[in-house]
Amino acid sequence: MRQTNETLPAVGEKGKVIEMAMAETSQFVTFYYGKHFFGLPIDDVIEINRMLDVTPVPMAPDYVSGVVNLRGQILTAINLAKRIGLATTEASDDDGKEHNNVIMGNREEPVSLLVESIGDVMTIPNDEIEPPPDMIEGINLKYVNQVCKLDSKLLIILDSKALEKAENNKNN
Amino acid sequence: MGMEDDILKDFLAESKENLELLDQQFVELEQDPENEELIKSIFRTIHTIKGTSGFFGFTTLEGIAHFAEDILSKLRDGLIKVNEDITTMLLQSVDYIKAILAELEANGKEPVDTEYLDFIVDLRNFSERIAKEASGSPEEAQGEEAEEKTQEPAEAEQAKDTKETDKSEKEKEPAEDKEAQKAKDEKKGTGKNPESEKSSEKPKAAKKKPAARKPAPSATHLTETHVRIDVHLLDQLMTLAGELVLSRNRLTQLANQLNDPEFLTANQRMSLVVTELQEQIMKTRMQPIGNVFNKFPRIVRDLAKTAEKKVQLRIEGAETELDRSIIESIKDPLTHMVRNSIDHGIEPPDIRVQQEKPPVGTLTMKAYHEGGQVIIEIVDDGAGIDPNKLRKKAVDKGIITEEQAEALSDREALMLIFQPGFSTAEKVTNISGRGVGMDVVKTNIEKLGGTVELMSEVGVGTTIKIKIPLTLAIIPALIVTSQGQRYAIPQVNLVELVHLNPNLMERDVQRIGNSEFYRLRGEILPLIRLRNVLRLEEEQQQESVDEGMNIVVLNAGGHLFGLVVDSISDSEEIVVKPLGSHLKHIPVFAGTTLMGDGRVALILDVVGITSSAAAGDDAMKHGTVVSTKAVEDDHQFLLLCTIGQEEYFALPLALVNRLDKIKATDLEFVGGKEVIQYRGHSMPVIRLENYLPISPLPEQDEYHLIVFHMNHKDIAFLVSQIDDSLDLAIDVEEGTFKQEGILGSAIIKDRTTLFLDVYQIISMHDPDFFTQEELIANVPARILLAEDSTFYRNLLSSYLTGAGYEVVATEDGQKAWETFQSDHFDLVITDIEMPRMNGFELSRKIRDEGGNKDIPIIAVTSLQGEENRQRGLEAGIDDYQAKLDRDQVLRAAANLLGEKAMETAA
């Protein structure tokens, strides 16, 4: 916001300014899990879908809640909390809970990320985005790309590639 | 033939398209005679037709195309210019070509009609004339050319003459002949006085003949019967059809719920259409297997030549259709197997002659539909595969140990060929042994959901049988549920469904150690609970007892097991969708599918289930039982039990009727014998220590009971504990513990275990137990017994002796044959699989060499198979019995001896 204000006086360059401002911001789809606030770059998200029926898959890795049917395409549903190692109090016993689906990843084989609730799409200036701190309580940092300090909370920007990457042949 | 048919089809389809274009191009050319591109394009089309027809040997077609091309080449090179005459002539050529193509399409042959030959002549002359005009020096050019060319038409003429003889159009013949004759004369004349003849000839060709001919060619419409379509489009249609099927399924469910008759009818109608649509779209993916088989005549010829063998290939069922994607993937495996057959199977001609086989080997490739699958067989009449050679090789290569090799049945030994790193060729030739083993073949076929079987008889030949599904995209499946979730089981693996009510369940399901078994018509079927395989939490084990049990009997690559599920619903056509990368590695699932209600169901992988059950820690015991559940000789399920702390016993599970637990207080003494009230009867109970020198059964609150049902009576052994059941190749030592009631001993699970002679012990307890008129020897008879397994040898002689026969036991066929020659016997009982000489050979020897047609021969096996029975009958075996079935063996013996006695008496 500050940026735009500063450059406002130069009327003749208005179009250019907006362009610049756009180039210097990024948009994120945000969502909540427990007390944490997460975001994914909007380009990594295909669609948001409420309440898809999750069919459990026995013997699946712990973080996989099951599979969902998205218009004939069958997607793997990944529980965000379990995937990123959120403290067990938040992740446990939530299999019965209703989740929202953030359909994300590459178009060949998207995955459905199960989150508690969906937030807004936020536009954030790039220079407010920082690398993640050395530690975020209860979260495996390998899934975190960046963070952004907002007024009241921390937006944790997730790494969609890490989230969707299969860890095959693990014992389960 | 088949391959040519295909190329021909392609050629026709392609030519038709091009010819339609030609008509248009010629017209354009007339408007724009200078257009080089156009001329080139026309030239190419005609050139292609010429080339292809030459390949097929269509001389007429080639002739027309050749001269048309000639004219076109001059146009192309700018030597002459397009004029009306040329265009007319060329268009006529196109018409004739079309007419010939139409004929080819209809009859696969060129039309036999002089009309065409006449036209060739006209065309040739026309072309020549043009050439002269173009060159400007007629004399020179024509001298050579004419001489050269007169030869060709002359040949054509001859061909025509021979063809004409069998032609039906009799009225036409004379006229045609005359014309042809005239043409011939003209041709000859051209060389002599070109100028005059040429000029007079041309109008004739242009005026007279077209009038006569044109109707014929122009009447033939080349109908468009083939359209080229992008394969992806077909795949997409397929997917959409799949989705449509799913929606239909959903609608059907709704319709059934709503129960509105109109809706039901409408839905039914749509259902039919959708099914039809799906089938039709499926068909677009179907291709005859001939497309692959066609490649083989050539392959076989080349291979046979390289290997210096003579092979005749027979192809059957080339029209059998299956999914295009499958056809593509089976080509390489088939090639490899054919290669093997020629290289290793079929012998060189001289050896074949020595063996009184025809010098030319026969290789048959056969395809047919069977039960929704396609069966492909590759049969050769070559040397066959010697299982012993394979055993040896496998041991040499370290694939299996010597003990394992010996334990393998011949059939299993043959399957060794599919082991990785196995190649039977003693020397690697340039045909086989290119690094692709039969294991790859097997893997590739299994990837398609198929199976491979190999049958071979030394000296007679080898048959490889491949079973593959028709298509991979949509499969019929059975829907079952476990813990509220639905799962789909591919119908291919399904054998039968069994529902047990609680009563039956109590009677027929037995729990041994951690494994459960069900007695399915006398066979022991290992049970696997789906919820255990999937590691679902056990809710209440008891709950299912009230409702009975649902068993889905499945075939996992040759052996059967029962999958216990909560409930069984419908059978449905399902569309297979792959699992995501996070879930792919789970062996028990083959994929996913969408159910009618839009929810996802997982497709079970039947082979994966057995391996998964074997891999799981606590399920280990199920696994060993399942995966080694062998159907061959000398393997038996054994029941292991203990008395006290250190007496270990084993007995064949097949003898056991059921297992039970009783309280010590239930035991009663009646008339000096211990009995128990059991199912409304008083059943004698045997304590083993009374008959065997073992420590007595310690006092326990509860005892385990092993119940036998023999001779229509129940009797039971009392033991401390039932430990486990194992599938083992029984290999007992008889020395150390040889005594009545014990068949021998073996080390099982690091413990010395005694094998109980159940019959003997029961007879010791109650000498009259088995008394049954018909089973007792009413005439003293000598029986020759051939059996390589000590365990069975002792068991059989024990009960045969018990029945009053005199038994001479030998340990293999060879020994038996020697004994037979030096002694007199009334009956022979022989095992089938034995070292040195097997039961079939023994039987044949007795019948043929021994010249003894009368002596009854009974073959005993651990399991019977129809195949063996057939072979046995051919070898002169009178009867087949299971070794463990004492009553049946004795009955058969008594019957056969009785018959013989009657015969001799008469």
PDB file of C-alpha atoms in Angstrom, chain B residues 149-285:
ATOM      1  CA  LYS B 149       7.334 -52.384 -74.997  1.00  0.00           C
ATOM      2  CA  THR B 150       5.885 -54.839 -77.378  1.00  0.00           C
ATOM      3  CA  GLN B 151       7.098 -57.496 -75.065  1.00  0.00           C
ATOM      4  CA  GLU B 152       5.107 -56.403 -72.092  1.00  0.00           C
ATOM      5  CA  PRO B 153       1.720 -56.205 -73.687  1.00  0.00           C
ATOM      6  CA  ALA B 154       2.394 -59.475 -75.370  1.00  0.00           C
ATOM      7  CA  GLU B 155       2.813 -61.006 -72.006  1.00  0.00           C
ATOM      8  CA  ALA B 156      -0.248 -59.299 -70.795  1.00  0.00           C
ATOM      9  CA  GLU B 157      -2.031 -60.689 -73.749  1.00  0.00           C
ATOM     10  CA  GLN B 158      -1.030 -64.166 -72.852  1.00  0.00           C
ATOM     11  CA  ALA B 159      -2.108 -63.704 -69.339  1.00  0.00           C
ATOM     12  CA  LYS B 160      -5.387 -62.450 -70.595  1.00  0.00           C
ATOM     13  CA  ASP B 161      -5.884 -65.444 -72.784  1.00  0.00           C
ATOM     14  CA  THR B 162      -5.416 -67.875 -69.987  1.00  0.00           C
ATOM     15  CA  LYS B 163      -7.608 -65.902 -67.739  1.00  0.00           C
ATOM     16  CA  GLU B 164     -10.294 -65.604 -70.252  1.00  0.00           C
ATOM     17  CA  THR B 165     -10.812 -69.296 -70.529  1.00  0.00           C
ATOM     18  CA  ASP B 166     -12.498 -69.417 -67.194  1.00  0.00           C
ATOM     19  CA  LYS B 167     -14.517 -66.356 -67.794  1.00  0.00           C
ATOM     20  CA  SER B 168     -18.236 -66.465 -67.862  1.00  0.00           C
ATOM     21  CA  GLU B 169     -19.012 -63.641 -70.241  1.00  0.00           C
ATOM     22  CA  LYS B 170     -19.182 -65.835 -73.243  1.00  0.00           C
ATOM     23  CA  GLU B 171     -21.001 -63.555 -75.636  1.00  0.00           C
ATOM     24  CA  LYS B 172     -18.455 -60.883 -75.159  1.00  0.00           C
ATOM     25  CA  GLU B 173     -15.534 -63.079 -75.800  1.00  0.00           C
ATOM     26  CA  PRO B 174     -15.413 -63.186 -79.552  1.00  0.00           C
ATOM     27  CA  ALA B 175     -15.779 -59.477 -79.925  1.00  0.00           C
ATOM     28  CA  GLU B 176     -13.228 -58.790 -77.307  1.00  0.00           C
ATOM     29  CA  ASP B 177     -10.863 -61.231 -78.786  1.00  0.00           C
ATOM     30  CA  LYS B 178     -11.099 -59.590 -82.106  1.00  0.00           C
ATOM     31  CA  GLU B 179     -10.462 -56.253 -80.627  1.00  0.00           C
ATOM     32  CA  ALA B 180      -7.564 -57.550 -78.678  1.00  0.00           C
ATOM     33  CA  GLN B 181      -6.258 -59.144 -81.780  1.00  0.00           C
ATOM     34  CA  LYS B 182      -6.609 -55.888 -83.585  1.00  0.00           C
ATOM     35  CA  ALA B 183      -4.792 -54.118 -80.825  1.00  0.00           C
ATOM     36  CA  LYS B 184      -2.086 -56.666 -81.000  1.00  0.00           C
ATOM     37  CA  ASP B 185      -1.755 -56.171 -84.718  1.00  0.00           C
ATOM     38  CA  GLU B 186      -1.676 -52.487 -84.243  1.00  0.00           C
ATOM     39  CA  LYS B 187       1.026 -52.845 -81.730  1.00  0.00           C
ATOM     40  CA  LYS B 188       3.127 -54.889 -83.978  1.00  0.00           C
ATOM     41  CA  GLY B 189       2.419 -52.484 -86.698  1.00  0.00           C
ATOM     42  CA  THR B 190       3.642 -49.524 -84.761  1.00  0.00           C
ATOM     43  CA  GLY B 191       7.181 -50.638 -85.173  1.00  0.00           C
ATOM     44  CA  LYS B 192       6.861 -50.821 -88.951  1.00  0.00           C
ATOM     45  CA  ASN B 193       4.945 -47.828 -90.123  1.00  0.00           C
ATOM     46  CA  PRO B 194       4.347 -45.624 -87.177  1.00  0.00           C
ATOM     47  CA  GLU B 195       3.084 -42.509 -88.842  1.00  0.00           C
ATOM     48  CA  SER B 196       0.102 -43.931 -90.590  1.00  0.00           C
ATOM     49  CA  GLU B 197      -0.943 -46.403 -87.961  1.00  0.00           C
ATOM     50  CA  LYS B 198      -0.621 -43.975 -85.176  1.00  0.00           C
ATOM     51  CA  SER B 199      -2.831 -41.364 -86.636  1.00  0.00           C
ATOM     52  CA  SER B 200      -5.512 -43.797 -87.572  1.00  0.00           C
ATOM     53  CA  GLU B 201      -5.367 -45.487 -84.260  1.00  0.00           C
ATOM     54  CA  LYS B 202      -5.776 -42.549 -82.044  1.00  0.00           C
ATOM     55  CA  PRO B 203      -9.249 -41.513 -83.022  1.00  0.00           C
ATOM     56  CA  LYS B 204     -10.341 -45.065 -82.699  1.00  0.00           C
ATOM     57  CA  ALA B 205      -9.159 -45.176 -79.173  1.00  0.00           C
ATOM     58  CA  ALA B 206     -10.632 -41.834 -78.410  1.00  0.00           C
ATOM     59  CA  LYS B 207     -13.962 -42.262 -80.060  1.00  0.00           C
ATOM     60  CA  LYS B 208     -14.973 -45.829 -80.278  1.00  0.00           C
ATOM     61  CA  LYS B 209     -13.673 -47.353 -77.169  1.00  0.00           C
ATOM     62  CA  PRO B 210     -14.626 -44.818 -74.586  1.00  0.00           C
ATOM     63  CA  ALA B 211     -18.204 -45.205 -75.672  1.00  0.00           C
ATOM     64  CA  ALA B 212     -18.059 -48.871 -74.950  1.00  0.00           C
ATOM     65  CA  ARG B 213     -16.067 -48.660 -71.789  1.00  0.00           C
ATOM     66  CA  LYS B 214     -17.022 -45.597 -69.970  1.00  0.00           C
ATOM     67  CA  PRO B 215     -20.215 -46.881 -68.449  1.00  0.00           C
ATOM     68  CA  ALA B 216     -18.393 -49.631 -66.657  1.00  0.00           C
ATOM     69  CA  PRO B 217     -15.827 -47.607 -64.768  1.00  0.00           C
ATOM     70  CA  SER B 218     -17.989 -44.612 -64.009  1.00  0.00           C
ATOM     71  CA  ALA B 219     -20.692 -46.861 -62.601  1.00  0.00           C
ATOM     72  CA  THR B 220     -18.322 -48.054 -59.910  1.00  0.00           C
ATOM     73  CA  HIS B 221     -18.488 -45.672 -57.036  1.00  0.00           C
ATOM     74  CA  LEU B 222     -15.643 -46.011 -54.656  1.00  0.00           C
ATOM     75  CA  THR B 223     -17.530 -45.701 -51.429  1.00  0.00           C
ATOM     76  CA  GLU B 224     -15.722 -44.274 -48.445  1.00  0.00           C
ATOM     77  CA  THR B 225     -15.629 -47.115 -45.957  1.00  0.00           C
ATOM     78  CA  HIS B 226     -12.604 -46.117 -43.966  1.00  0.00           C
ATOM     79  CA  VAL B 227     -11.827 -42.919 -42.171  1.00  0.00           C
ATOM     80  CA  ARG B 228      -8.597 -42.158 -40.448  1.00  0.00           C
ATOM     81  CA  ILE B 229      -9.063 -41.133 -36.867  1.00  0.00           C
ATOM     82  CA  ASP B 230      -6.558 -39.977 -34.321  1.00  0.00           C
ATOM     83  CA  VAL B 231      -5.993 -42.668 -31.723  1.00  0.00           C
ATOM     84  CA  HIS B 232      -6.232 -40.089 -28.973  1.00  0.00           C
ATOM     85  CA  LEU B 233      -9.709 -39.236 -30.087  1.00  0.00           C
ATOM     86  CA  LEU B 234     -10.659 -42.874 -29.710  1.00  0.00           C
ATOM     87  CA  ASP B 235      -9.099 -43.013 -26.269  1.00  0.00           C
ATOM     88  CA  GLN B 236     -11.011 -39.921 -25.298  1.00  0.00           C
ATOM     89  CA  LEU B 237     -14.248 -41.411 -26.561  1.00  0.00           C
ATOM     90  CA  MET B 238     -13.431 -44.451 -24.516  1.00  0.00           C
ATOM     91  CA  THR B 239     -12.977 -42.409 -21.355  1.00  0.00           C
ATOM     92  CA  LEU B 240     -16.190 -40.561 -21.984  1.00  0.00           C
ATOM     93  CA  ALA B 241     -18.012 -43.814 -22.590  1.00  0.00           C
ATOM     94  CA  GLY B 242     -16.606 -44.969 -19.274  1.00  0.00           C
ATOM     95  CA  GLU B 243     -17.988 -41.888 -17.548  1.00  0.00           C
ATOM     96  CA  LEU B 244     -21.294 -42.441 -19.241  1.00  0.00           C
ATOM     97  CA  VAL B 245     -21.401 -45.971 -17.900  1.00  0.00           C
ATOM     98  CA  LEU B 246     -20.815 -44.620 -14.418  1.00  0.00           C
ATOM     99  CA  SER B 247     -23.561 -42.067 -14.750  1.00  0.00           C
ATOM    100  CA  ARG B 248     -25.835 -44.756 -16.046  1.00  0.00           C
ATOM    101  CA  ASN B 249     -25.043 -46.894 -13.028  1.00  0.00           C
ATOM    102  CA  ARG B 250     -25.930 -43.975 -10.773  1.00  0.00           C
ATOM    103  CA  LEU B 251     -29.181 -43.366 -12.594  1.00  0.00           C
ATOM    104  CA  THR B 252     -30.054 -47.021 -12.358  1.00  0.00           C
ATOM    105  CA  GLN B 253     -29.588 -46.876  -8.616  1.00  0.00           C
ATOM    106  CA  LEU B 254     -31.792 -43.811  -8.358  1.00  0.00           C
ATOM    107  CA  ALA B 255     -34.408 -45.351 -10.602  1.00  0.00           C
ATOM    108  CA  ASN B 256     -34.547 -48.397  -8.414  1.00  0.00           C
ATOM    109  CA  GLN B 257     -34.926 -46.237  -5.322  1.00  0.00           C
ATOM    110  CA  LEU B 258     -37.655 -44.055  -6.765  1.00  0.00           C
ATOM    111  CA  ASN B 259     -39.441 -46.991  -8.258  1.00  0.00           C
ATOM    112  CA  ASP B 260     -41.258 -44.814 -10.761  1.00  0.00           C
ATOM    113  CA  PRO B 261     -42.250 -47.128 -13.615  1.00  0.00           C
ATOM    114  CA  GLU B 262     -41.836 -44.485 -16.292  1.00  0.00           C
ATOM    115  CA  PHE B 263     -38.456 -43.494 -15.023  1.00  0.00           C
ATOM    116  CA  LEU B 264     -37.489 -47.135 -14.837  1.00  0.00           C
ATOM    117  CA  THR B 265     -38.448 -47.745 -18.438  1.00  0.00           C
ATOM    118  CA  ALA B 266     -36.680 -44.650 -19.653  1.00  0.00           C
ATOM    119  CA  ASN B 267     -33.635 -45.634 -17.693  1.00  0.00           C
ATOM    120  CA  GLN B 268     -33.731 -49.135 -18.995  1.00  0.00           C
ATOM    121  CA  ARG B 269     -33.820 -47.865 -22.517  1.00  0.00           C
ATOM    122  CA  MET B 270     -30.926 -45.532 -21.916  1.00  0.00           C
ATOM    123  CA  SER B 271     -29.089 -48.304 -20.229  1.00  0.00           C
ATOM    124  CA  LEU B 272     -29.325 -50.424 -23.331  1.00  0.00           C
ATOM    125  CA  VAL B 273     -28.132 -47.623 -25.535  1.00  0.00           C
ATOM    126  CA  VAL B 274     -25.219 -46.862 -23.281  1.00  0.00           C
ATOM    127  CA  THR B 275     -24.206 -50.487 -23.189  1.00  0.00           C
ATOM    128  CA  GLU B 276     -24.394 -50.656 -26.950  1.00  0.00           C
ATOM    129  CA  LEU B 277     -22.459 -47.430 -27.295  1.00  0.00           C
ATOM    130  CA  GLN B 278     -19.786 -48.670 -24.987  1.00  0.00           C
ATOM    131  CA  GLU B 279     -19.487 -51.903 -26.899  1.00  0.00           C
ATOM    132  CA  GLN B 280     -19.219 -50.098 -30.191  1.00  0.00           C
ATOM    133  CA  ILE B 281     -16.596 -47.725 -28.925  1.00  0.00           C
ATOM    134  CA  MET B 282     -14.777 -50.679 -27.481  1.00  0.00           C
ATOM    135  CA  LYS B 283     -14.795 -52.161 -30.933  1.00  0.00           C
ATOM    136  CA  THR B 284     -12.928 -49.216 -32.317  1.00  0.00           C
ATOM    137  CA  ARG B 285     -10.127 -50.295 -30.058  1.00  0.00           C
TER     138      ARG B 285
END
